[in-house]
Short mmCIF file of C-alpha atoms and ligand atoms in Angstrom, two decimals:
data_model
loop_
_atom_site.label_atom_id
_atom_site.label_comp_id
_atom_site.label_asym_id
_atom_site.label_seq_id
_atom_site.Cartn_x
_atom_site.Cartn_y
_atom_site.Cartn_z
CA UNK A 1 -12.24 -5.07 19.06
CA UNK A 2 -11.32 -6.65 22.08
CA UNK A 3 -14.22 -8.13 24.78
CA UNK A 4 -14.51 -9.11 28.08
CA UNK A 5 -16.69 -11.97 28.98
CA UNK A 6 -17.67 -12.30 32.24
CA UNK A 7 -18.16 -15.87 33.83
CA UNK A 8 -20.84 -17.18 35.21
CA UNK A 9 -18.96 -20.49 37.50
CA UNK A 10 -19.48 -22.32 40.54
CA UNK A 11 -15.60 -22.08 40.64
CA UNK A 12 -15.29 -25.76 39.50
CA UNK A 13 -16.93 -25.58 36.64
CA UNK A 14 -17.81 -22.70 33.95
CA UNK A 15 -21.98 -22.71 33.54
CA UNK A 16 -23.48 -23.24 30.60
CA UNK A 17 -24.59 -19.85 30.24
CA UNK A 18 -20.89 -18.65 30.02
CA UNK A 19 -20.18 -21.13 27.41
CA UNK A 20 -23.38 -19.15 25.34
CA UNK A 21 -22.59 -15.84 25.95
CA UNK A 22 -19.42 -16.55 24.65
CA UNK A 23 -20.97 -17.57 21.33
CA UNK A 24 -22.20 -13.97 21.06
CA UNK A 25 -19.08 -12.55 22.28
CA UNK A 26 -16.86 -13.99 19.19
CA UNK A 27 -19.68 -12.85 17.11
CA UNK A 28 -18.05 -9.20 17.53
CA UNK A 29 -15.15 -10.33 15.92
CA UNK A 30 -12.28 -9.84 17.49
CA UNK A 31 -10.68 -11.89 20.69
CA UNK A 32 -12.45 -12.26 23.99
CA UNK A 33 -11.21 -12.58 27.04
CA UNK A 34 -12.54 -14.46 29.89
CA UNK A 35 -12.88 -12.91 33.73
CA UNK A 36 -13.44 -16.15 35.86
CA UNK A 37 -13.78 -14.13 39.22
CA UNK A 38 -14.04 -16.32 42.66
CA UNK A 39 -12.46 -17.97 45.10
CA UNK A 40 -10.61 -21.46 44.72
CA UNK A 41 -11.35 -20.96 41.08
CA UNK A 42 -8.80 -22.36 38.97
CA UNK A 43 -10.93 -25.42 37.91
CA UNK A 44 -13.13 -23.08 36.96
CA UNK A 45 -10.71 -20.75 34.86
CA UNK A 46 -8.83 -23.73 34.06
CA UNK A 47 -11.86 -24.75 31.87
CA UNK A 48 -12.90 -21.69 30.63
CA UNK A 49 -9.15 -21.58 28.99
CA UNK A 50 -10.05 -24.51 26.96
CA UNK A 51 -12.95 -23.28 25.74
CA UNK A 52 -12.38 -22.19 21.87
CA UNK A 53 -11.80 -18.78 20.51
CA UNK A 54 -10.68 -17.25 23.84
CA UNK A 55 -7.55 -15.30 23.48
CA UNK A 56 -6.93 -15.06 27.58
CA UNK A 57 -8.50 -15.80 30.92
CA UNK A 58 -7.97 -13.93 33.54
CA UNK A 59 -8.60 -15.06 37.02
CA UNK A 60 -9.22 -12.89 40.00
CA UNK A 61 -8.96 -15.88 43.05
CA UNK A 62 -10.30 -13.71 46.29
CA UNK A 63 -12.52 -14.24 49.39
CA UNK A 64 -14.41 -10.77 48.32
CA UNK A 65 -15.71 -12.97 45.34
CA UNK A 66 -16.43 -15.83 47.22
CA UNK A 67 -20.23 -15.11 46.87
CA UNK A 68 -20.12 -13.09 43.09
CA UNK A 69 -21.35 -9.93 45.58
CA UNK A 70 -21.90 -6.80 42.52
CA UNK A 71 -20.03 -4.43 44.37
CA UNK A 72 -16.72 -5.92 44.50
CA UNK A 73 -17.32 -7.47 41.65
CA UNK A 74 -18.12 -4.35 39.98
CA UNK A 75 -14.71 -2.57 41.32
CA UNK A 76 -12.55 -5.46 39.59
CA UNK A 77 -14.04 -5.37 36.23
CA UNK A 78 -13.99 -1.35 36.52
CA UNK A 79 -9.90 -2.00 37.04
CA UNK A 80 -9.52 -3.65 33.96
CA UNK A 81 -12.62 -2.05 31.98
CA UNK A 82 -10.07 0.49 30.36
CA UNK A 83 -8.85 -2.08 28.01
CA UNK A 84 -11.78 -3.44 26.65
CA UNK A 85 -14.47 -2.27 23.77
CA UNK A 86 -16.90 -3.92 24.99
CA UNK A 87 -18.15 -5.77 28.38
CA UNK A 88 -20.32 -9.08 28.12
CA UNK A 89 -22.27 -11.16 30.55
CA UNK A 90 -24.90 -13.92 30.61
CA UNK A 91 -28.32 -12.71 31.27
CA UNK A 92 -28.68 -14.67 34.48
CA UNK A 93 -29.10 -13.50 37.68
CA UNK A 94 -25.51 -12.95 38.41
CA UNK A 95 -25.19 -11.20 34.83
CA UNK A 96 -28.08 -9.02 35.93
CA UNK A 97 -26.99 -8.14 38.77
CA UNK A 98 -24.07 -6.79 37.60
CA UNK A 99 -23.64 -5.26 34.50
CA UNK A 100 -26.45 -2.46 34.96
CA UNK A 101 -23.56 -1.36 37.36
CA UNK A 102 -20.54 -1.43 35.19
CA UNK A 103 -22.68 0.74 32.34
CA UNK A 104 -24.04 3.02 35.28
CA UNK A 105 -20.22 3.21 36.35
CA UNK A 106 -19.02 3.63 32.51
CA UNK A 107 -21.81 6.23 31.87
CA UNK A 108 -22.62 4.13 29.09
CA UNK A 109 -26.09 2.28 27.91
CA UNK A 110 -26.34 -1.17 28.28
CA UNK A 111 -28.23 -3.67 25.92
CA UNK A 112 -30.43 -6.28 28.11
CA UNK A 113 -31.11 -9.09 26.64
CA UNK A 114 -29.46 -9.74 23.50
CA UNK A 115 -30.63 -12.09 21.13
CA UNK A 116 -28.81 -11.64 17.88
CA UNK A 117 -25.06 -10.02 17.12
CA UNK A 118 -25.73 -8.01 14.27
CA UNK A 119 -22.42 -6.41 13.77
CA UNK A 120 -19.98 -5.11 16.17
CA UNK A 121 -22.08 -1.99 17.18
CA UNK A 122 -25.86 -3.64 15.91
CA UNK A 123 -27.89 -5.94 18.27
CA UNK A 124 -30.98 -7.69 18.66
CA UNK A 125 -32.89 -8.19 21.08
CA UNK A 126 -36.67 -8.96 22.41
CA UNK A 127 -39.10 -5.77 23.87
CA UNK A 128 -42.42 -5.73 25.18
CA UNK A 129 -42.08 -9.28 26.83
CA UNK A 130 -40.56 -10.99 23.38
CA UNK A 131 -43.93 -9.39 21.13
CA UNK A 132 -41.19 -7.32 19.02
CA UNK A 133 -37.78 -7.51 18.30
CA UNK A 134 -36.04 -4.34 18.58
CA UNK A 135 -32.44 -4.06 16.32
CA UNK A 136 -30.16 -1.53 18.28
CA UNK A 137 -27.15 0.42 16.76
CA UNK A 138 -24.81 1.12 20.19
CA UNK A 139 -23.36 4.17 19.78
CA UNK A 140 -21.12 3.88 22.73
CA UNK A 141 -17.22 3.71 22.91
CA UNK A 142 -17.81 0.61 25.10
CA UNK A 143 -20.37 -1.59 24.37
CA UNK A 144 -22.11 -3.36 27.62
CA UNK A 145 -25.01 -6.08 27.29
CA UNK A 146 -25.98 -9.37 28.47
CA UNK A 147 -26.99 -12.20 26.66
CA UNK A 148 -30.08 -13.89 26.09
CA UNK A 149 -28.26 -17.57 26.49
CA UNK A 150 -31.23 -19.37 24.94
CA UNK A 151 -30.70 -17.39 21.48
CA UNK A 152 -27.26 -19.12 21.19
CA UNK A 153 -25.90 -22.16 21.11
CA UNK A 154 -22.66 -23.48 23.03
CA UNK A 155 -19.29 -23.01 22.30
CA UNK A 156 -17.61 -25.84 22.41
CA UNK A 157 -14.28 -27.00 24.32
CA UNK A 158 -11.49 -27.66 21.92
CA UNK A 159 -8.93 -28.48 24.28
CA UNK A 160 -6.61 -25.19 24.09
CA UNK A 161 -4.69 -24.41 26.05
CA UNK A 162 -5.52 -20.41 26.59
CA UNK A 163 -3.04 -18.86 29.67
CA UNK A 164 -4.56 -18.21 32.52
CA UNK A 165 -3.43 -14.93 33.98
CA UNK A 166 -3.76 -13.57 37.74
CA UNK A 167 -4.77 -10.05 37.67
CA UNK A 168 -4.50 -7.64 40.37
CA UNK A 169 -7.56 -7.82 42.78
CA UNK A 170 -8.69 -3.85 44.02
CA UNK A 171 -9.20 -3.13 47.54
CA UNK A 172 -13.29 -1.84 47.14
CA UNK A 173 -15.06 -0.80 49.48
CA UNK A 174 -18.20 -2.79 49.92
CA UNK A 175 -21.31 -2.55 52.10
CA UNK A 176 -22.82 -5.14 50.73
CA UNK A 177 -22.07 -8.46 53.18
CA UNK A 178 -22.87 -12.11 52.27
CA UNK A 179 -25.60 -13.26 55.06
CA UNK A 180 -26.44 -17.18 53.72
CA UNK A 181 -27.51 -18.36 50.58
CA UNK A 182 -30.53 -21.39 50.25
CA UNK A 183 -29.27 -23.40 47.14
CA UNK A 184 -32.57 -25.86 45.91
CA UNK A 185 -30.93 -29.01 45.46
CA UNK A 186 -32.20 -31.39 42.76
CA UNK A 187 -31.21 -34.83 41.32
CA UNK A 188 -32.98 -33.34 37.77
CA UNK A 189 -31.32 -31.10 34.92
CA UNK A 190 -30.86 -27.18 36.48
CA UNK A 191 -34.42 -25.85 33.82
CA UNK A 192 -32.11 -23.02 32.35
CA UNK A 193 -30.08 -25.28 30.30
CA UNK A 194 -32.76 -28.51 30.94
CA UNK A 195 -32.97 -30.44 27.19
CA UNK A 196 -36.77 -31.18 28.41
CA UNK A 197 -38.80 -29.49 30.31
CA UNK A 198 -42.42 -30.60 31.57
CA UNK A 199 -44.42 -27.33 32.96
CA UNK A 200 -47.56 -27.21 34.83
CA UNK A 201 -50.28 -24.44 35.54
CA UNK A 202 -52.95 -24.00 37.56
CA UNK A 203 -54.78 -26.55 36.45
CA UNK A 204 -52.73 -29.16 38.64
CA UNK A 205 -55.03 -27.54 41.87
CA UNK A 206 -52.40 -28.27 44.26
CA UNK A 207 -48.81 -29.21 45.35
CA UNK A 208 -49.64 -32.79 45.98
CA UNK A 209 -51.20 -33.41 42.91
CA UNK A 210 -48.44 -30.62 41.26
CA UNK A 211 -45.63 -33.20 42.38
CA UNK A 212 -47.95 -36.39 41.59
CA UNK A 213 -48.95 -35.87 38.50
CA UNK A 214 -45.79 -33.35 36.81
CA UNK A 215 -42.71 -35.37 38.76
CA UNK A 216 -43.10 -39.16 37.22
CA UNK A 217 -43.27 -37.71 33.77
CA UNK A 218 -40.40 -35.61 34.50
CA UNK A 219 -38.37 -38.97 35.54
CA UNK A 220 -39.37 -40.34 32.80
CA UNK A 221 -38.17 -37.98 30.42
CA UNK A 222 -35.18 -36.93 32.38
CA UNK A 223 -36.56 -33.71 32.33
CA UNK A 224 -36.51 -30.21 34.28
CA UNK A 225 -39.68 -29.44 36.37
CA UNK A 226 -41.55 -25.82 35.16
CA UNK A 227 -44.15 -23.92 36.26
CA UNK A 228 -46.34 -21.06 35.42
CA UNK A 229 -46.75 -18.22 37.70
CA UNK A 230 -50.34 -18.74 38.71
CA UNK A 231 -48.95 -22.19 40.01
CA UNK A 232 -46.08 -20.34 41.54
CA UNK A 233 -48.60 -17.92 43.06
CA UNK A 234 -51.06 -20.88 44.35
CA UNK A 235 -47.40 -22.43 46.66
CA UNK A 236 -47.87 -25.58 44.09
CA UNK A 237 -44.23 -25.16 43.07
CA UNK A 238 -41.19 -23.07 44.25
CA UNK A 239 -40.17 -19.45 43.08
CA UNK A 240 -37.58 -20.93 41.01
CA UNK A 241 -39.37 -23.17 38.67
CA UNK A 242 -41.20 -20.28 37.58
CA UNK A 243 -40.79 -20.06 33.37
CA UNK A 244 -41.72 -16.53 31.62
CA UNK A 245 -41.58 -12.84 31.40
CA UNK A 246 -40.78 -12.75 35.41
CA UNK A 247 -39.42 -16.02 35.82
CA UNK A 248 -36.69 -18.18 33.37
CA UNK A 249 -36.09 -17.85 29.90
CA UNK A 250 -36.11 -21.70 28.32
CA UNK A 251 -35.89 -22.88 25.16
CA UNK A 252 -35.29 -26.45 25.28
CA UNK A 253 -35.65 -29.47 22.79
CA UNK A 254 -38.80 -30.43 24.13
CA UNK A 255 -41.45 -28.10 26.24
CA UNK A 256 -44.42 -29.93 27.78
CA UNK A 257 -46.95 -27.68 29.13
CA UNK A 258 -49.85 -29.28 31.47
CA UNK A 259 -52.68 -27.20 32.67
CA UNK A 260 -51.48 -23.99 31.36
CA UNK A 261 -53.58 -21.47 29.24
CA UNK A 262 -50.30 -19.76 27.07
CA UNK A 263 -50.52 -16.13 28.76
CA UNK A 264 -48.34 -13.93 26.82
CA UNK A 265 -46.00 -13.66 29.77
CA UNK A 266 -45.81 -17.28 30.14
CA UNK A 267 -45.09 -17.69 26.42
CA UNK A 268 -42.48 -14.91 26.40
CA UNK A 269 -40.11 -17.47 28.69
CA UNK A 270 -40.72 -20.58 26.39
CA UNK A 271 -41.90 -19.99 23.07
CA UNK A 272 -38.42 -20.46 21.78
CA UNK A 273 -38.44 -24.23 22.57
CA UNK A 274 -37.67 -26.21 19.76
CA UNK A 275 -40.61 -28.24 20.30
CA UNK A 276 -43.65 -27.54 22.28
CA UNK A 277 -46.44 -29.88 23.22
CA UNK A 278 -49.64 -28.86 25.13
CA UNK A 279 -52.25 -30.66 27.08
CA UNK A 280 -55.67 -28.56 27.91
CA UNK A 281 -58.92 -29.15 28.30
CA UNK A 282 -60.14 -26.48 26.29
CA UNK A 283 -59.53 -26.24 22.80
CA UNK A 284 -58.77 -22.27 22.41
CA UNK A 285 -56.62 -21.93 25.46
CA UNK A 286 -53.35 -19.57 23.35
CA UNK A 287 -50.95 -22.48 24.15
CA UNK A 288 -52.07 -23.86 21.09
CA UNK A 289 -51.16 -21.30 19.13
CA UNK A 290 -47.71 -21.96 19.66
CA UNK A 291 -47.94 -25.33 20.33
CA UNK A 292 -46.48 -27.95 17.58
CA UNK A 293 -48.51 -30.68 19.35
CA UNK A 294 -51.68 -30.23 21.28
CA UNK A 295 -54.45 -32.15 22.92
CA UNK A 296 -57.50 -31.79 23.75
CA UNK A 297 -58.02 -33.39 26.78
CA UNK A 298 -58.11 -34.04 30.76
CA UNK A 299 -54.71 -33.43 32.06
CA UNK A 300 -55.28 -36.29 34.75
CA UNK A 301 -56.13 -38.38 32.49
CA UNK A 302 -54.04 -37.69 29.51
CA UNK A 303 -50.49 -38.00 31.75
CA UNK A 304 -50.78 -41.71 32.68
CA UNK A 305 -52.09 -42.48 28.77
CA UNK A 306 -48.44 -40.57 28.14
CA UNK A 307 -46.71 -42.45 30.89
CA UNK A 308 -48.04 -45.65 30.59
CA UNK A 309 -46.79 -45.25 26.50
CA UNK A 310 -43.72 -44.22 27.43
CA UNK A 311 -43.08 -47.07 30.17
C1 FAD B 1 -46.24 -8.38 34.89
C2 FAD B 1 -46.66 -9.83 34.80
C3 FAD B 1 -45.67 -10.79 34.73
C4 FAD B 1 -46.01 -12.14 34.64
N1 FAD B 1 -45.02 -13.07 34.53
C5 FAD B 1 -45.37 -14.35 34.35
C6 FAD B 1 -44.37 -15.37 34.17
O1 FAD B 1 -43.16 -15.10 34.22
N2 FAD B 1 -44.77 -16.63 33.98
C7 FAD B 1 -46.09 -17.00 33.92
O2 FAD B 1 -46.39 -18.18 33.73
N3 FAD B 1 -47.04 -16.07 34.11
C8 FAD B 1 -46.72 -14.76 34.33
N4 FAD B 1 -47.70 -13.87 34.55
C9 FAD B 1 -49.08 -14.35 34.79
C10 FAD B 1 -49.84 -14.67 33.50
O3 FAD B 1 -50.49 -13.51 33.04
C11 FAD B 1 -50.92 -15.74 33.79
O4 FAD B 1 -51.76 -15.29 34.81
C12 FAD B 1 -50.35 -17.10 34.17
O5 FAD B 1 -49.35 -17.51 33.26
C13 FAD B 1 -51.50 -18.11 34.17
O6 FAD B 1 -51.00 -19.35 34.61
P1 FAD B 1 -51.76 -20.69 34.17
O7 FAD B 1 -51.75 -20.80 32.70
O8 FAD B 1 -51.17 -21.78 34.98
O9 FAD B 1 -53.22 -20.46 34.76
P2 FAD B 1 -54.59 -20.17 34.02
O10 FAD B 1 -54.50 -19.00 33.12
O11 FAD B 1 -55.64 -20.18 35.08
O12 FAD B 1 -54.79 -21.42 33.06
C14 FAD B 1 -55.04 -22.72 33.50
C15 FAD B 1 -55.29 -23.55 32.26
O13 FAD B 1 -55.47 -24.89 32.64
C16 FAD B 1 -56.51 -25.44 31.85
N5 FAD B 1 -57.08 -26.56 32.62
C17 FAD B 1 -57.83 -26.51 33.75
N6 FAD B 1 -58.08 -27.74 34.22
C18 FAD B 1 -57.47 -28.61 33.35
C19 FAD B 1 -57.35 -30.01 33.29
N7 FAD B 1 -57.91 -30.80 34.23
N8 FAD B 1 -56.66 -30.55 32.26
C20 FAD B 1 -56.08 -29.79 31.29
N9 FAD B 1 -56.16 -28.43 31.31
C21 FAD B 1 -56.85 -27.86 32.33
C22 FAD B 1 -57.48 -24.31 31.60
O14 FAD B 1 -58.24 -24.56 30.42
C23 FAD B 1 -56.54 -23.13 31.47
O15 FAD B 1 -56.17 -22.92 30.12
C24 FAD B 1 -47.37 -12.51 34.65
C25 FAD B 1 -48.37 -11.52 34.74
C26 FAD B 1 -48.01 -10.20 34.81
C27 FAD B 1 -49.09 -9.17 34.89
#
């Protein structure tokens, strides 16, 4: 069985994610190889060789993959998809964004999401917004799915010292063109691989008292800042602190969720959390059902008590 992982990097490093979904990809059995597709990458393939259990990385430095575009993307791992039994990614955007195309391209199935590597051809992973977990047996002579990163933990660097080979890049045609990304910039922990996270809901009533009330804590704690949709919705916090079904997939140490009720599609992005604390002011709000600590109380009032025995 031979796999081909497919990194997520910023072309320095090799994200988090990567370093997950390569977890899962050993779990195959059999070697995995790394793509580390960019440009200027070699720190970034550089560190993906030293990561343990990979057998090669192979590093595809060009201006088409300056931006991880799918299409081009999408022509190089077709090049060297012949080779491989199976074709791995990280859930994340990029992941998303990409594979759908290589099993389209492969006229193969792909399996979103996975969760658990059963066996080499038997895979786990959550349906109807995490309620069930459906097992899959993957008939296909090439296996494609991403991975659920939160369901796995790191593998760790052991300081190999994997070759890194060039490979050949394609000449694709592309009418996709890179216009400008907006990157958020933030002194805290990126909330997809955050060790704490500290959420809020509606309840916080508006972005003032969103960033008043949720950001000092989040100091504090040296935490990630969350949100639930409806706060998302209401402008109180950006698109992209947005935790559930529709938004990120968490599961940190420590999940602290202010002001918000435990919707099933908020629940379905954190319930995984090792542990989860809730503060709402009404005692059968679902949170608590998957809380491990809950209170009963005045949001407003309850976060300085917290702060002020913290400080
Ligand atoms: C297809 C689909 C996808 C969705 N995807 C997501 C998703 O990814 N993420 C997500 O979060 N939601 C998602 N939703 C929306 C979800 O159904 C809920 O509407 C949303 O999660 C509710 O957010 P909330 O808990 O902040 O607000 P509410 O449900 O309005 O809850 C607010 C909570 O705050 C409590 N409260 C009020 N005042 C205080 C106070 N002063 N102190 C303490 N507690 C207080 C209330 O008791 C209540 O429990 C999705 C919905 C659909 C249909």
């Amino acid at each position: 069985m031979k796999t081909l992982l497919i990194a997520d990097h910023d072309n320095q490093t090799v994200a988090d994610a990567t370093t997950k979904a390569l977890t899962a990809a050993r779990a195959l059995g059999g070697e995995v190889d790394i793509l580390v597709a960019g440009q200027g990458a070699q720190s970034a393939a550089e560190a993906s060789a030293k990561l343990q259990g990979v057998a090669k990385v192979l590093l595809a430095d060009a201006e088409a993959y300056a931006h991880r575009l799918a299409e081009p993307l999408a022509a190089l791992v077709l090049s060297i998809a012949p080779g491989y039994d199976a074709i791995v990614a990280p859930a994340s955007s990029a992941g998303k964004n990409l594979l759908p195309r290589i099993a389209a391209r492969l006229d193969v199935m792909q399996v979103s999401d996975v969760t658990k590597v059963a066996g080499p051809d038997t895979f786990e992973h959550p349906i109807y917004a995490g309620n069930a977990i459906e097992v899959v047996k993957n008939p296909e002579r090439v296996k494609v799915f991403t991975v659920r990163t939160a369901a796995f933990a790191a593998t760790p660097a052991d300081g190999a010292s994997t070759p890194v080979e060039a490979v050949a890049v394609p000449v694709a045609e592309s009418r996709a063109t890179f216009v400008r990304e907006e990157m958020a910039k933030s002194e805290r922990p990126e909330l997809g691989s955050a060790k704490v996270i500290v959420s809020g809901g509606r309840a916080l009533g508006s972005a003032e008292k969103f960033n008043e009330v949720l950001l000092p804590l989040a100091d504090m704690l040296g935490a990630a800042v969350g949100a639930s949709r409806a706060a998302v919705d209401a402008g109180y916090a950006p698109n992209d602190f947005q935790v559930g079904q529709t938004g990120k997939i968490v599961a940190p140490e420590l999940y602290i969720a202010l002001g918000i009720s435990g919707a099933i599609q908020h629940l379905a992005g954190m319930k995984d959390s090792k542990v989860i604390v809730a503060v709402n002011k009404d005692e059968e709000a679902p949170i608590f059902q998957v809380a491990d600590f809950g209170l009963v109380a005045d949001l407003f009032q309850a976060v300085p008590q917290i702060e002020a025995a913290l400080g």
